[in-house]
Amino acid sequence: MCHTYAVTEICGLARLALEVRDRRCRLSAAVLAALPHAAVYRTGGWSAEVDGDAFTAPFNAPSAGPPPWYLYRLTLHTAIGVASAEPHGATRWGLRP
């Protein structure tokens, strides 16, 4: 399942507002099972397990919300920068994967 987002992701750069647009695809159970992420998390002390197309664990950071947690692949396609100081201006970059 993929979605193209025109959501503004603003980075706090000095004198520049940067918007990055992306396409987000939730990874399937087969792809997630082939990735080493859960094993890496376990070596760091977080007992994450793959459960279908998501991660689950008995505990998490309070800001993470309840499980399950899904993994997405982000493909950046556009960046737009607007200067808030001299020499003011805007630039749009097309990003290639």
Coordinates of C-alpha atoms in Angstrom, one line a residue:
M1 CA 0.0 0.0 0.0
C2 CA 1.6 3.2 -1.2
H3 CA 0.6 6.8 -0.8
T4 CA 2.1 10.0 -2.2
Y5 CA 2.2 12.7 0.4
A6 CA 2.2 16.4 -0.2
V7 CA 2.6 16.9 3.5
T8 CA 5.1 19.5 4.6
E9 CA 8.1 18.1 6.5
I10 CA 9.8 21.2 7.7
C11 CA 13.4 21.2 8.7
G12 CA 14.6 24.0 11.0
L13 CA 17.5 25.2 9.0
A14 CA 19.0 28.7 9.7
R15 CA 17.2 31.2 7.3
L16 CA 15.7 28.4 5.2
A17 CA 12.4 26.6 5.4
L18 CA 12.7 23.2 3.7
E19 CA 9.7 21.1 2.7
V20 CA 10.3 17.5 1.6
R21 CA 7.6 15.5 -0.2
D22 CA 7.7 11.8 -0.4
R23 CA 6.0 8.6 -1.3
R24 CA 5.4 6.1 1.6
C25 CA 4.8 2.4 1.1
R26 CA 4.0 0.2 4.0
L27 CA 6.1 -3.0 3.9
S28 CA 4.4 -6.3 3.5
A29 CA 4.8 -9.2 5.9
A30 CA 7.1 -11.1 3.4
V31 CA 9.4 -8.1 3.0
L32 CA 9.4 -7.4 6.8
A33 CA 10.3 -11.0 7.6
A34 CA 13.4 -10.8 5.3
L35 CA 14.7 -7.6 7.1
P36 CA 17.1 -7.9 10.1
H37 CA 15.4 -5.0 12.0
A38 CA 13.8 -7.1 14.8
A39 CA 17.0 -8.9 15.5
V40 CA 19.0 -5.6 15.6
Y41 CA 16.4 -4.1 18.0
R42 CA 16.7 -7.2 20.3
T43 CA 20.5 -6.9 20.5
G44 CA 19.9 -3.3 21.7
G45 CA 17.6 -4.5 24.5
W46 CA 14.2 -4.0 22.8
S47 CA 12.4 -7.3 22.5
A48 CA 10.7 -6.5 19.2
E49 CA 9.2 -9.3 17.2
V50 CA 7.8 -9.4 13.7
D51 CA 4.0 -10.2 13.8
G52 CA 2.6 -10.4 10.3
D53 CA 3.3 -7.1 8.6
A54 CA 4.1 -5.2 11.8
F55 CA 6.4 -5.1 14.9
T56 CA 5.2 -5.9 18.4
A57 CA 6.9 -5.8 21.7
P58 CA 5.9 -6.1 25.4
F59 CA 7.2 -2.5 26.1
N60 CA 7.9 0.7 24.1
A61 CA 8.6 4.4 24.5
P62 CA 5.5 6.2 25.8
S63 CA 5.4 8.4 22.7
A64 CA 5.2 5.3 20.4
G65 CA 1.6 4.4 21.2
P66 CA 0.4 0.9 21.5
P67 CA 1.5 -1.9 19.1
P68 CA 1.4 -2.9 16.3
W69 CA 4.0 -0.6 14.6
Y70 CA 4.3 -0.7 10.9
L71 CA 7.5 -0.1 8.9
Y72 CA 7.4 2.2 5.8
R73 CA 9.8 2.7 2.9
L74 CA 10.1 6.5 2.1
T75 CA 11.1 7.6 -1.3
L76 CA 11.8 11.4 -1.4
H77 CA 10.8 13.0 -4.7
T78 CA 10.7 16.8 -4.2
A79 CA 12.3 19.3 -1.9
I80 CA 11.4 23.0 -1.8
G81 CA 13.4 25.6 0.0
V82 CA 12.3 29.1 0.8
A83 CA 14.8 31.6 2.2
S84 CA 13.6 33.8 5.1
A85 CA 16.6 36.2 4.9
E86 CA 18.5 38.0 2.2
P87 CA 18.8 37.2 -0.7
H88 CA 15.2 35.8 -0.3
G89 CA 14.0 33.3 -2.8
A90 CA 12.7 29.8 -3.4
T91 CA 14.1 26.8 -5.1
R92 CA 12.5 23.5 -6.0
W93 CA 14.6 20.3 -6.4
G94 CA 13.5 17.1 -8.0
L95 CA 15.0 14.1 -6.2
R96 CA 15.7 10.8 -8.0
P97 CA 15.7 7.5 -6.1

